[in-house]
Coordinates of C-alpha atoms in Angstrom, one line a residue:
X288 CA -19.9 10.5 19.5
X289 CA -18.9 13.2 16.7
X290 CA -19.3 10.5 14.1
X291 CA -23.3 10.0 15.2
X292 CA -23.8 13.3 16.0
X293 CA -22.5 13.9 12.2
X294 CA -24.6 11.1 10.9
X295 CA -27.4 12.1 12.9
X296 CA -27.6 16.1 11.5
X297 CA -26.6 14.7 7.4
X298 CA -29.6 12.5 7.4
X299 CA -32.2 15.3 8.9
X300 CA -30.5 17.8 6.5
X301 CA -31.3 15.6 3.6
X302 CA -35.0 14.8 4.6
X303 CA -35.6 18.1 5.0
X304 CA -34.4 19.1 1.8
X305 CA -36.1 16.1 0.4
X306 CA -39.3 15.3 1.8
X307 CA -40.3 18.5 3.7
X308 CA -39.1 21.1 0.5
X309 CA -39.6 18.0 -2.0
X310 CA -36.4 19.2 -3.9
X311 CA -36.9 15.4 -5.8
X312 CA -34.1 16.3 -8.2
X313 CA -31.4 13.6 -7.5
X314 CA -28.8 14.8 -9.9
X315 CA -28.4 18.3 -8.9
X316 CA -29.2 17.5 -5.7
X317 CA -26.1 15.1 -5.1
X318 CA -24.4 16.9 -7.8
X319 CA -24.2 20.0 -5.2
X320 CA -23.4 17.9 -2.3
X321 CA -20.1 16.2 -4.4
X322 CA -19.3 19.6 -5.1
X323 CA -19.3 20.7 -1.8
X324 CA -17.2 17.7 -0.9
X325 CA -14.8 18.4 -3.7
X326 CA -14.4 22.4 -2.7
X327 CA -14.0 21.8 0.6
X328 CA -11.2 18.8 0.0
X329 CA -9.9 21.7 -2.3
X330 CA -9.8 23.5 1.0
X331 CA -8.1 21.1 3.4
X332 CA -5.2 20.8 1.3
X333 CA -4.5 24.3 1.0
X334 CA -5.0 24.9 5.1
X335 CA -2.8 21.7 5.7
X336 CA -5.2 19.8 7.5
X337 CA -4.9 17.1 4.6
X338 CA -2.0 15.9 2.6
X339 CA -2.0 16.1 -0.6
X340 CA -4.5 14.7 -3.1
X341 CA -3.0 12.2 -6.1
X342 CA 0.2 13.3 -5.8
X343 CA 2.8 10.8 -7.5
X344 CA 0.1 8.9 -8.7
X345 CA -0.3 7.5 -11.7
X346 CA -3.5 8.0 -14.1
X347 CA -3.6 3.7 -14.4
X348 CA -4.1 4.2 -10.5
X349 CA -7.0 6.0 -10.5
X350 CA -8.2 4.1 -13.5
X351 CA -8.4 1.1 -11.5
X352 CA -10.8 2.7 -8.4
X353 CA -12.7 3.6 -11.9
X354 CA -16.1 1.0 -10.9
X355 CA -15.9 2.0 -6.8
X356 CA -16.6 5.9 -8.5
X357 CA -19.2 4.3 -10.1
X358 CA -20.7 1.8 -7.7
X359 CA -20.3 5.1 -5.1
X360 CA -22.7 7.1 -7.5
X361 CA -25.3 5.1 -8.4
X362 CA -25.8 4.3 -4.3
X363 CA -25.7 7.9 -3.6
X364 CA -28.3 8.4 -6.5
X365 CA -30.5 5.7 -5.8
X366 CA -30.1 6.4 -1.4
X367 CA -31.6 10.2 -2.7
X368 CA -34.6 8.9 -4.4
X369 CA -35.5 6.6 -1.7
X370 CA -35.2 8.8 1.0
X371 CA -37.1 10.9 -0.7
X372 CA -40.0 8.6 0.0
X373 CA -39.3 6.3 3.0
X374 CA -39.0 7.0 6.5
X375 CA -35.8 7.4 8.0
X376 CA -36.3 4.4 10.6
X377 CA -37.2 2.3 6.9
X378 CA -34.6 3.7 5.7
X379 CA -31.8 2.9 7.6
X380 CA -33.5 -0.4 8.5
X381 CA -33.9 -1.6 4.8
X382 CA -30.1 0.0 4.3
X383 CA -29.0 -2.9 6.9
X384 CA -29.1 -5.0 3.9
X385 CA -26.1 -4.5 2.9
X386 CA -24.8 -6.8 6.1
X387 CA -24.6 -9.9 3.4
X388 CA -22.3 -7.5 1.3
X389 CA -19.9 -7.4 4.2
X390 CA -20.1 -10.6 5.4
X391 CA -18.9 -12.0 2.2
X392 CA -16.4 -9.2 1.6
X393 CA -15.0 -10.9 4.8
X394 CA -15.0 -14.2 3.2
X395 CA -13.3 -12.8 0.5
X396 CA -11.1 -10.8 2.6
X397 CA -10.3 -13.8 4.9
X398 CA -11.3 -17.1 3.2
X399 CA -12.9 -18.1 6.4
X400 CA -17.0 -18.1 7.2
X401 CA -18.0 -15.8 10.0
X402 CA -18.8 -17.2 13.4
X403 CA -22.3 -19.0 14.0
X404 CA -23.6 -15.8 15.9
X405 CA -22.8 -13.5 13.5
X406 CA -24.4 -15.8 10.5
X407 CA -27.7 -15.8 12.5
X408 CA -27.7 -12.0 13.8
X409 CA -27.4 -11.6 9.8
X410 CA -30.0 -14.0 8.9
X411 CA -32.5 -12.0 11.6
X412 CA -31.3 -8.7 10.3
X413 CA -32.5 -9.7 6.6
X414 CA -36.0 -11.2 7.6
X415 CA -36.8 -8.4 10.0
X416 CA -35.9 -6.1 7.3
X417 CA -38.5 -8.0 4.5
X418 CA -40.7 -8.1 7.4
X419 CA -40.8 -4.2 7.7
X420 CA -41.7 -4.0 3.6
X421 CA -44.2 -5.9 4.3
X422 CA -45.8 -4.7 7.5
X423 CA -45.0 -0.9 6.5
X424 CA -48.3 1.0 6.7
X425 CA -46.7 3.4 4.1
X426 CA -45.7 1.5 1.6
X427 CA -44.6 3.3 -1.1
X428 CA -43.5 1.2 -4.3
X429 CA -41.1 3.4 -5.5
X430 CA -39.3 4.0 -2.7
X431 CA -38.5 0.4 -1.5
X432 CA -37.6 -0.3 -5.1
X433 CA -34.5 2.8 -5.2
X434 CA -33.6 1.3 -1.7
X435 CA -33.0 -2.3 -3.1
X436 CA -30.8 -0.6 -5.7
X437 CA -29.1 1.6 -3.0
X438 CA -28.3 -1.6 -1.1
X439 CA -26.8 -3.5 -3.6
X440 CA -24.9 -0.7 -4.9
X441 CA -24.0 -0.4 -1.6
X442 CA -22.5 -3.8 -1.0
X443 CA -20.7 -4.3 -4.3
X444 CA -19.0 -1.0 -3.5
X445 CA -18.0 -2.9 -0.3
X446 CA -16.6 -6.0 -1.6
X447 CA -14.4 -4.2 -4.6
X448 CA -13.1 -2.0 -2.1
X449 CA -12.1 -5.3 0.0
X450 CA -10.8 -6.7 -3.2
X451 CA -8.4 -3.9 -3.8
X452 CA -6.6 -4.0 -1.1
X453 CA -3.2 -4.3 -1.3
X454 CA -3.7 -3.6 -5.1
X455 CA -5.3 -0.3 -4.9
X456 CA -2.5 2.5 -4.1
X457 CA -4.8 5.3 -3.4
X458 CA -5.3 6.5 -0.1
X459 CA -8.9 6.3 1.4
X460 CA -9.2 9.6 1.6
X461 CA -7.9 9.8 -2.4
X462 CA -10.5 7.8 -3.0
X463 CA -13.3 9.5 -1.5
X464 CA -11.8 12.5 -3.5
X465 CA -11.9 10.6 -6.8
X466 CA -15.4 9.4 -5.5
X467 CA -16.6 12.9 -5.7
X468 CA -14.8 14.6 -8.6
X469 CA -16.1 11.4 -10.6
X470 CA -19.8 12.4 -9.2
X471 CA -19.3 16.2 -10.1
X472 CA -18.2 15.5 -14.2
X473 CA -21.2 12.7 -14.4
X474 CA -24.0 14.5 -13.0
X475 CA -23.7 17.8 -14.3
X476 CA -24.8 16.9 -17.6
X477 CA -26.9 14.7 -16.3
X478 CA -29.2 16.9 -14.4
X479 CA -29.7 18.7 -17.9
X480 CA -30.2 15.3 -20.0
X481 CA -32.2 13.9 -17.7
X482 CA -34.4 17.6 -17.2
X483 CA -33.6 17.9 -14.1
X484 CA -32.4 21.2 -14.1
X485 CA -35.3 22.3 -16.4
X486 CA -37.5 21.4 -13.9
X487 CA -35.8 22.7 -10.7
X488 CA -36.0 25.9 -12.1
X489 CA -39.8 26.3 -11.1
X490 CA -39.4 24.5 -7.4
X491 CA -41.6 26.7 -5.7
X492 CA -38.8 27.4 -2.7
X493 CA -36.0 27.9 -5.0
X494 CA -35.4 31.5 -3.5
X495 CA -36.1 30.6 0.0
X496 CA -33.3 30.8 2.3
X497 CA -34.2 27.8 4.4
X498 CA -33.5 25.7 1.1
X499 CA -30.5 26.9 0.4
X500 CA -28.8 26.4 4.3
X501 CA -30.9 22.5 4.1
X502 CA -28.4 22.4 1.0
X503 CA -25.6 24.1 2.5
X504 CA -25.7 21.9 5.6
X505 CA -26.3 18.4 4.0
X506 CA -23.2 18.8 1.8
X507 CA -20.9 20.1 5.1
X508 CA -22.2 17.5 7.3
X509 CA -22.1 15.0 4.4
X510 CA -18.3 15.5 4.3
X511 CA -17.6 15.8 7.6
X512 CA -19.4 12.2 8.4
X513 CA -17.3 11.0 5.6
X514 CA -14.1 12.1 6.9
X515 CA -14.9 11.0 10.4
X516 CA -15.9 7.4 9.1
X517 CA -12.1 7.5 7.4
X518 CA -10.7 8.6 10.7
X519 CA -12.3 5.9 12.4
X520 CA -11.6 2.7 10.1
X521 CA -8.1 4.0 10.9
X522 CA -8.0 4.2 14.6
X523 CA -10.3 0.5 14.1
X524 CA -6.6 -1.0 13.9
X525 CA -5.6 -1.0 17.3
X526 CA -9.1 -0.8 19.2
X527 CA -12.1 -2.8 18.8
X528 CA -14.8 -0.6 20.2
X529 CA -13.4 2.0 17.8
X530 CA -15.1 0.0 14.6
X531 CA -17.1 2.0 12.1
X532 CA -19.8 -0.8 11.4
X533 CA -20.3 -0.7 15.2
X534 CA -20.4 2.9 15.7
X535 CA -22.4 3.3 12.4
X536 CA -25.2 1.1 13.8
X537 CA -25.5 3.1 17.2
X538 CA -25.3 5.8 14.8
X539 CA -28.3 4.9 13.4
X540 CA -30.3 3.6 16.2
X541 CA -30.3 7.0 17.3
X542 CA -31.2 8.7 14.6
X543 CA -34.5 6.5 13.5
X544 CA -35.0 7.0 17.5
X545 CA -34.9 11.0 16.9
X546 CA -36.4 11.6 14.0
X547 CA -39.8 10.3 15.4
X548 CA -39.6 13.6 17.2
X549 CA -39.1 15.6 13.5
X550 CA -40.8 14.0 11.0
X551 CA -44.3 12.2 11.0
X552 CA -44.7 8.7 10.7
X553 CA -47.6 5.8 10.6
X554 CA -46.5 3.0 12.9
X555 CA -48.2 -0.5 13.6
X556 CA -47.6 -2.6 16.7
X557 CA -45.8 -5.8 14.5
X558 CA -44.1 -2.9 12.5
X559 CA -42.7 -1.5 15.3
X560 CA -41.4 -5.0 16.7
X561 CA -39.5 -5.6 13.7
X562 CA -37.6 -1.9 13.5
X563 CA -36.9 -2.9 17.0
X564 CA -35.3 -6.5 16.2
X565 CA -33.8 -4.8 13.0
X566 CA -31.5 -2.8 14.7
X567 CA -30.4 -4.7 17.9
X568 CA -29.5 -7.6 15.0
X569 CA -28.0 -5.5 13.4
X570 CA -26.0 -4.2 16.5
X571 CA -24.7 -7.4 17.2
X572 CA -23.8 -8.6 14.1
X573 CA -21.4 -5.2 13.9
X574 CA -20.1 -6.2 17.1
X575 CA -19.8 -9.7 16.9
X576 CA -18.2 -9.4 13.3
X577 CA -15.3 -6.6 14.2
X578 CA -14.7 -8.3 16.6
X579 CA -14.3 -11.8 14.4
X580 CA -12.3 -9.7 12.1
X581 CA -10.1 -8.4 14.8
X582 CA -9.1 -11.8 16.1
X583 CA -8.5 -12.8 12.3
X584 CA -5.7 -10.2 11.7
X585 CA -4.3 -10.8 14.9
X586 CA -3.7 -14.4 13.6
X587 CA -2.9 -13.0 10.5
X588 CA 0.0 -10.9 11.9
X589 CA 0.6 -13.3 14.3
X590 CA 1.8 -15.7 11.3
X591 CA 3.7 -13.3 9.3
X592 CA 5.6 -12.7 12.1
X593 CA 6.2 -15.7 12.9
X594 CA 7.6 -16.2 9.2
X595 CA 10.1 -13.3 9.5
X596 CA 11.4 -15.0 13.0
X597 CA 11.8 -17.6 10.7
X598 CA 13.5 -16.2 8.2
X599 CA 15.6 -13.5 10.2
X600 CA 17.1 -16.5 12.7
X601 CA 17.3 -19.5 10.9
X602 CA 19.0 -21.2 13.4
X603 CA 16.3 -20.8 15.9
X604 CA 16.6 -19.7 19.6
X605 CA 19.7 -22.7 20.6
X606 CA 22.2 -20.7 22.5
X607 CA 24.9 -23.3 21.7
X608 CA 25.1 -22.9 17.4
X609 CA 26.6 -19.4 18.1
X610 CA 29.2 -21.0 20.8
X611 CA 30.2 -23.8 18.1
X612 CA 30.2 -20.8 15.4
X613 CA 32.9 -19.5 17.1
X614 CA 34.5 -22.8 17.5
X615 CA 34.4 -23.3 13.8
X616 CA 35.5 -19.4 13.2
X617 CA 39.0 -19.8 15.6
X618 CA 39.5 -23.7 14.1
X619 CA 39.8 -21.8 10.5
X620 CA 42.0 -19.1 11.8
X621 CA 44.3 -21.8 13.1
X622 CA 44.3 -23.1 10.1
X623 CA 45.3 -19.9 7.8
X624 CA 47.9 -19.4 10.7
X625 CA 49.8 -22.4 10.4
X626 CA 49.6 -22.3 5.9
X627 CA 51.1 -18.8 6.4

């Protein structure tokens, strides 16, 4: 509930910002929210509600999460500029995408295909998606053009992260950190090489207060959905229902359900259909996945355990190899006995 109410508020924070003020300035505009993230992780730390950040590590550590930092800024980048222009139902519709990302991090993860039901919830997730481009009465070029970049940046981010595990010694939270500090030092100059910041400097509600809490707000919430999402992949361990693909596409059910409410919107009767069968595919493929994924580490840790019984008694469970082990132990005591 706290993750989607989170989720909910970041994603109306930022299309207000972004549609309703127009602040269209990517780089200073995610450059802030990093910021914000980075401050307040500053901020945990000291108040003890986090451990501590990099400590012990070394700099080839960090070195190697070097292309999730970058794979995590170009989809924050490119997810800015096509909010900026899409709907939030398009939005998080086209940004269920990313499903074929995950499916094969799985495969990658686990060397074994997903179930049948989960292959076709995908395969209806990904033509009810290009059916929304095409049926969208608002069309806008642009936008649907940063969103296939956001969704691709997306997934790769996905599958290295997969492919690090067990490699990767940071923590999640470490890399969320290094995720944002990485963000900070590339977008700074950025905003002035690209003019960005030349530009801002005549947005017409740059001295507005309701711009500046928009900004405030989306960089809070924006780190406090991130930290929930953490939370939650760890609790994921021990309870299916707990998953964060499953929660993330109630999540957004809800919110391109709520926003109809905040922020106009052209609709068509096939259009609608399709945002519909968008999200209920995509709802079952989180389900039916994590819950595939569950049963896999089960057997997973069902094996290795089975290895260290194994290992730890190779004898196995015969009551009587202990008896004659005593047998043997008395027969060579005897035996020292009577050379003595």
């Amino acid at each position: 509930m706290l993750f989607s109410l989170l989720f909910v508020t970041t994603n109306f924070a930022n299309k207000y910002v972004l549609s309703i003020l127009k602040f269209t300035y990517p780089t200073i505009f995610q450059g802030w929210q990093t910021l914000v993230g980075v401050v307040m992780f500053r901020a945990l730390v000291s108040t003890g509600h986090l451990d501590g950040l990099l400590h012990g590590k070394e700099w080839h550590e960090c070195a190697l999460w070097l292309p999730g930092m970058m794979f995590f800024l170009i989809s924050i980048y490119s997810g800015s500029k096509a909010l900026a222009t899409l709907p939030i139902p398009v939005f998080l519709s086209m940004q269920n995408m990313s499903l074929v990302f995950r499916a094969t991090a799985d495969l990658i993860g686990y060397r074994k295909i997903v179930s049948v039901y989960t292959y076709v919830m995908m395969m209806m997730t990904l033509a009810s998606a290009l059916a929304i481009a095409k049926t969208d009465p608002q069309f806008e070029p642009d936008g649907y053009l940063w969103i296939c970049v956001h969704i691709v940046s997306l997934g790769v981010f996905e599958i290295y992260t997969n492919l690090m595990k067990g490699r990767l010694k940071l923590r999640p939270t470490e890399r969320l950190f290094c995720c944002y500090f990485y963000s900070v030092i590339v977008l700074a100059p950025c905003s002035y090489f690209l003019g960005d910041a030349l530009e801002a400097a005549t947005f017409p509600y740059l001295y507005f207060g309701q711009f500046y809490v928009g900004c405030i707000l989306s960089g809070v919430l924006g780190m406090l959905m991130n930290l929930c999402a953490i939370r939650l992949h760890e609790a994921n361990s021990s309870h299916s229902f707990l998953d964060i693909s499953t929660v993330q596409s109630i999540a957004k059910m809800f919110c391109a359900a709520t926003s109809l409410a905040f922020y106009d919107m052209s609709f068509s009767s096939t259009f609608n259909l399709f945002l519909i069968v968008n999200m209920l595919c995509t709802f079952g493929f989180s389900e039916s996945s994590s819950h595939w994924r569950i049963q896999q580490e089960s057997q997973m840790n069902h094996s290795k355990s089975d290895q260290n019984l194994e290992t730890s008694l190779p004898w196995g469970l015969d009551e009587e190899i202990p008896a004659g082990l005593k047998r043997h132990e008395l027969q060579q005591d005897m035996i020292r006995v009577q050379m003595s």
